[in-house]
Structure formats: structure tokens, C-alpha cells
Amino acid sequence: MAEFLDGKTISQKIKEGLKKEVEEFKKNGIVPKLAVIMIGDDPSSKIYVRNKSIACEQLGIEYEEYLLEENTTMKELLELIDKLNKDSSVNGILLQSPIPKGLDINEAFKSIDPKKDVDGFNPINVGKLCLGQDSFISCTPYGIIKLLEEYGIQIEGKDAVVVGRSNIVGKPMMQCLLNKNATVTICHSKTIKLERVTKKADILVVAVGKPKFITADMVKEGAIVVDVGINREEDGKICGDVDFEEVSKVAAYITPVPGGVGPMTIAMLMNNIVKAAKMQN
Ligand code: NAP
């Protein structure tokens, strides 16, 4: 039976360390601040944003929320980002995705000051990650690396497979694993015979957005399985992209959903805000 990679406990530990750093900042009159922009009223986004605000509160980080109407124009969005870029009291800016279809998310990410880009989605930070330079790393992949490291799991030399190639999870995940010297394969909806690839993985990271998509027959005995998915089942329960019950019988380590990758993502966002505050002061 697989051992759980307990993101909830590890994230708590990381946040406690960060809280102390924030207290030190405050002694010097510095209060780290995050500004969050949310457009429209996507129910999942509301939950994510709320969790981020709770974490900020726990750590003593100031939190400011900008809730924009669904019909916000690109010009209005860019003006707000520009205002926050120029506001020296704001250390981190986060644009919650998804945003309404008529708006260009890439343009928006590009306009966030790279020094305040705590989500790591600005092309400058994405490029730095690719070049192996210090940057803001996208919080979910960064959290996954931290979680593996906390459990003493060696990444170097391992065959790692990432299922999903989104800009916010799959691609930066691939890069983070590569930077840690894994041999990485990335799969997507056009991959033929997915199980042929997943079955070879020592480390399997799944970010597809389909409930229980990865079944036990797709996983190598003794693999480390990281489930990024957050899906709501018909009965309202949250489940991942991995069939947790069955895959647990095959894997050596597995992340639960909830309580695995989700809390690590928030902890790394907090880490990036503290890092931004440090850089800017
Ligand atoms: P996304 O943008 O929808 O990307 C999904 C990826 O899965 C795409 O690359 C897609 O391939 C691939 N895919 C779809 N069907 C597939 C199939 N049959 N075989 C192989 N690959 C397939 O999703 P995302 O934003 O990366 O999010 C993925 C999941 O993670 C969602 O459940 C989301 O809610 C969750 N999430 C969780 C956290 C967290 O903190 N825990 C953070 C972010 C996201 P194509 O590129 O070919 O279309």
C-alpha cells in the first residue's frame, strides 16, 4: 500500500517558517502585500481565491482583492495591472485564471511586472525557469518538487512522466523535473497509447482535469504518483485525476486529493510573496 505524500502537513510546516520571516519583516516596518485580481464569478476560482486570502491572513501578509465584472475590457485590466505594478506597497500580483474568453490572458500575464509575478506566469519568469536561472516558479510545480524533496524522494536520474501540457501546470512541471535532472516525457491528448508511456514512469505527475483518469493498470509497481487534478464528482465530493483507491495498491507514494498538491500550491504562493517582498526591499 502506497505511503501518502501529505501536502497538508508539509505545507503547514512551510507556512510556519514563512510566518516567522513575515514577523521579522514587520519589525523593520515592512508588511508584504498580495494583490489578487479576479474577473467574473467562476465558482471554483472563488474557492481558490478565498483559500489564498486565508493563508495570507494566517501569515500576516496583507491581502487586497480586485473583483472585476465579467464584461471588463482588456484596457481596464491592463490599467489595473499597471497601477498595481507602480504601487510600491504591493509586492505580489496574482491574476486568477480562468478569465473571460474575450480577454487575452497571455497579454495580461506579460504585463505583470516580473518582480511582482508571484505566480511565475510572466514570459520572463517562464524563460528564466527554462534557462535554470533564479525566478518565480509557478506555484503548483514548485510545490510538487518541494513535497518530493521533503519526503527525501530522489528526482535525479528518474524517469518522470507528466500527463498534461498546460502553461500553468504541465509545462513548468516538465521544466522543474528536468532542472532536477530527471529524464522527462510529457503527454497530452494526442499521445497514442498513453498507458505505454505512463507505465514507464518512476515519477508520474497527472494534470488532466478528468476524474480518476489514471487507473492502476497504467502505473508501474512502486511508482511515485502525484495527482494535480481537482474534480467535483456528481455527489459533490472532490476527487483527483488518479483512481486513488486502486492506484494506491500499486504505487509506492501517492498524493491524496484533497490534502496533497492543493495546499502545497498555496504554501509556495506564500513563499513567492515573501521572496518578492525580500527582493523589493
Ligand atoms: P488544462 O489546461 O485543461 O490542461 C489539461 C491537459 O490535459 C491538456 O494538456 C490536455 O492535452 C491534457 N489531456 C486532456 N485529455 C487527455 C487525454 N485523454 N490524455 C492525455 N492528456 C490529456 O488543465 P490544467 O489547468 O493543467 O489543470 C489540470 C487539473 O489540475 C485540473 O483538474 C485543475 O483543476 C487542476 N489544478 C490543480 C491545481 C492545484 O493546486 N492542485 C492547480 C492548477 C490546476 P492537450 O494540450 O492536447 O489539450
Coordinates of N, CA and C and ligand atoms in Angstrom, one line a residue, residues 48 140 163-170 187-191 194 206-210 213 227-231 241 261-263 265-266, ligand 1:
Y48 N -10.7 29.1 -4.7 CA -9.2 29.2 -4.7 C -8.7 30.5 -4.1
T140 N 2.3 25.5 -8.4 CA 1.9 24.1 -8.3 C 3.1 23.2 -8.6
V163 N 1.6 14.1 -17.3 CA 0.4 14.0 -18.2 C -0.3 15.3 -18.1
G164 N -0.4 16.0 -19.3 CA -1.0 17.3 -19.3 C 0.1 18.3 -19.7
R165 N -0.2 19.3 -20.6 CA 0.8 20.2 -21.0 C 0.3 21.7 -20.9
S166 N -0.5 21.9 -19.9 CA -1.0 23.3 -19.8 C 0.2 24.2 -19.4
N167 N 0.0 25.5 -19.7 CA 1.1 26.5 -19.4 C 1.2 26.7 -17.9
I168 N 0.2 26.4 -17.2 CA 0.2 26.7 -15.7 C 0.7 25.5 -14.9
V169 N 0.5 24.3 -15.4 CA 1.0 23.1 -14.6 C 1.9 22.3 -15.5
G170 N 1.4 21.7 -16.5 CA 2.2 20.6 -17.2 C 3.6 21.1 -17.7
C187 N 3.1 14.1 -21.8 CA 2.0 13.6 -22.6 C 0.8 14.5 -22.7
H188 N 0.0 14.3 -23.7 CA -1.2 15.2 -23.9 C -2.3 14.4 -24.6
S189 N -3.3 15.2 -25.0 CA -4.5 14.5 -25.6 C -4.2 13.8 -26.9
K190 N -3.1 14.1 -27.6 CA -2.7 13.5 -28.8 C -1.7 12.3 -28.6
T191 N -1.3 12.1 -27.4 CA -0.4 10.9 -27.1 C -1.1 9.6 -27.5
L194 N -1.4 6.1 -24.2 CA -0.9 6.8 -23.1 C -0.3 5.8 -22.0
V206 N 0.2 13.9 -12.8 CA -1.0 13.9 -13.6 C -1.8 15.2 -13.5
A207 N -1.9 16.0 -14.6 CA -2.7 17.3 -14.5 C -3.5 17.3 -15.8
V208 N -4.6 16.6 -15.8 CA -5.5 16.5 -16.9 C -6.9 17.1 -16.7
G209 N -7.4 17.0 -15.5 CA -8.7 17.6 -15.2 C -9.8 16.6 -15.6
K210 N -9.5 15.3 -15.4 CA -10.6 14.3 -15.7 C -10.6 13.3 -14.5
F213 N -8.9 9.5 -14.0 CA -8.4 9.2 -15.4 C -7.3 8.1 -15.4
D227 N -0.9 13.6 -8.0 CA -2.2 13.9 -8.6 C -2.5 15.4 -8.5
V228 N -2.5 16.1 -9.6 CA -2.8 17.6 -9.5 C -4.3 17.9 -9.6
G229 N -5.0 17.0 -10.2 CA -6.4 17.2 -10.6 C -7.3 17.6 -9.4
I230 N -8.2 18.5 -9.7 CA -9.2 18.8 -8.7 C -10.6 18.7 -9.5
N231 N -11.3 17.7 -9.2 CA -12.6 17.5 -10.0 C -13.7 17.3 -9.0
D241 N -7.3 13.3 -10.5 CA -7.3 12.7 -11.9 C -6.8 11.2 -11.8
V261 N -1.5 18.1 -3.4 CA -0.8 19.2 -4.2 C -1.5 20.5 -3.8
G262 N -2.8 20.6 -3.6 CA -3.5 21.8 -3.4 C -2.9 22.7 -2.3
P263 N -2.7 22.2 -1.1 CA -2.1 23.0 0.0 C -0.7 23.4 -0.3
T265 N 0.5 24.1 -3.2 CA 0.4 25.3 -4.2 C 0.3 26.6 -3.4
I266 N -0.6 26.6 -2.4 CA -0.8 27.8 -1.7 C 0.4 28.1 -0.9
Ligands
NAP1 P1 -5.9 22.1 -18.8 O1 -5.4 23.5 -19.1 O2 -7.3 21.8 -19.1 O3 -5.0 21.0 -19.4 C1 -5.3 19.7 -19.4 C2 -4.2 18.9 -20.1 O4 -4.6 17.6 -20.1 C3 -4.0 19.3 -21.6 O5 -2.6 19.5 -21.9 C4 -4.6 18.2 -22.4 O6 -4.0 17.9 -23.6 C5 -4.4 17.0 -21.4 N1 -5.3 16.0 -21.7 C6 -6.7 16.0 -21.9 N2 -7.2 14.8 -22.2 C7 -6.1 14.0 -22.2 C8 -6.0 12.6 -22.5 N3 -7.1 11.9 -22.8 N4 -4.8 12.1 -22.5 C9 -3.7 12.8 -22.2 N5 -3.7 14.1 -21.9 C10 -5.0 14.7 -21.9 O7 -5.8 21.8 -17.2 P2 -4.8 22.4 -16.1 O8 -5.1 23.8 -15.9 O9 -3.4 22.0 -16.3 O10 -5.4 21.6 -14.8 C11 -5.4 20.2 -14.8 C12 -6.1 19.8 -13.5 O11 -5.4 20.3 -12.4 C13 -7.5 20.4 -13.3 O12 -8.3 19.4 -12.6 C14 -7.3 21.6 -12.4 O13 -8.4 21.9 -11.6 C15 -6.2 21.1 -11.5 N6 -5.3 22.1 -10.9 C16 -4.9 21.9 -9.6 C17 -4.1 22.8 -9.0 C18 -3.7 22.5 -7.6 O14 -3.2 23.4 -6.9 N7 -3.9 21.3 -7.1 C19 -3.5 23.8 -9.7 C20 -3.9 24.0 -11.1 C21 -4.7 23.1 -11.7 P3 -4.0 19.0 -24.9 O15 -3.0 20.0 -24.5 O16 -3.6 18.1 -26.0 O17 -5.4 19.5 -24.9

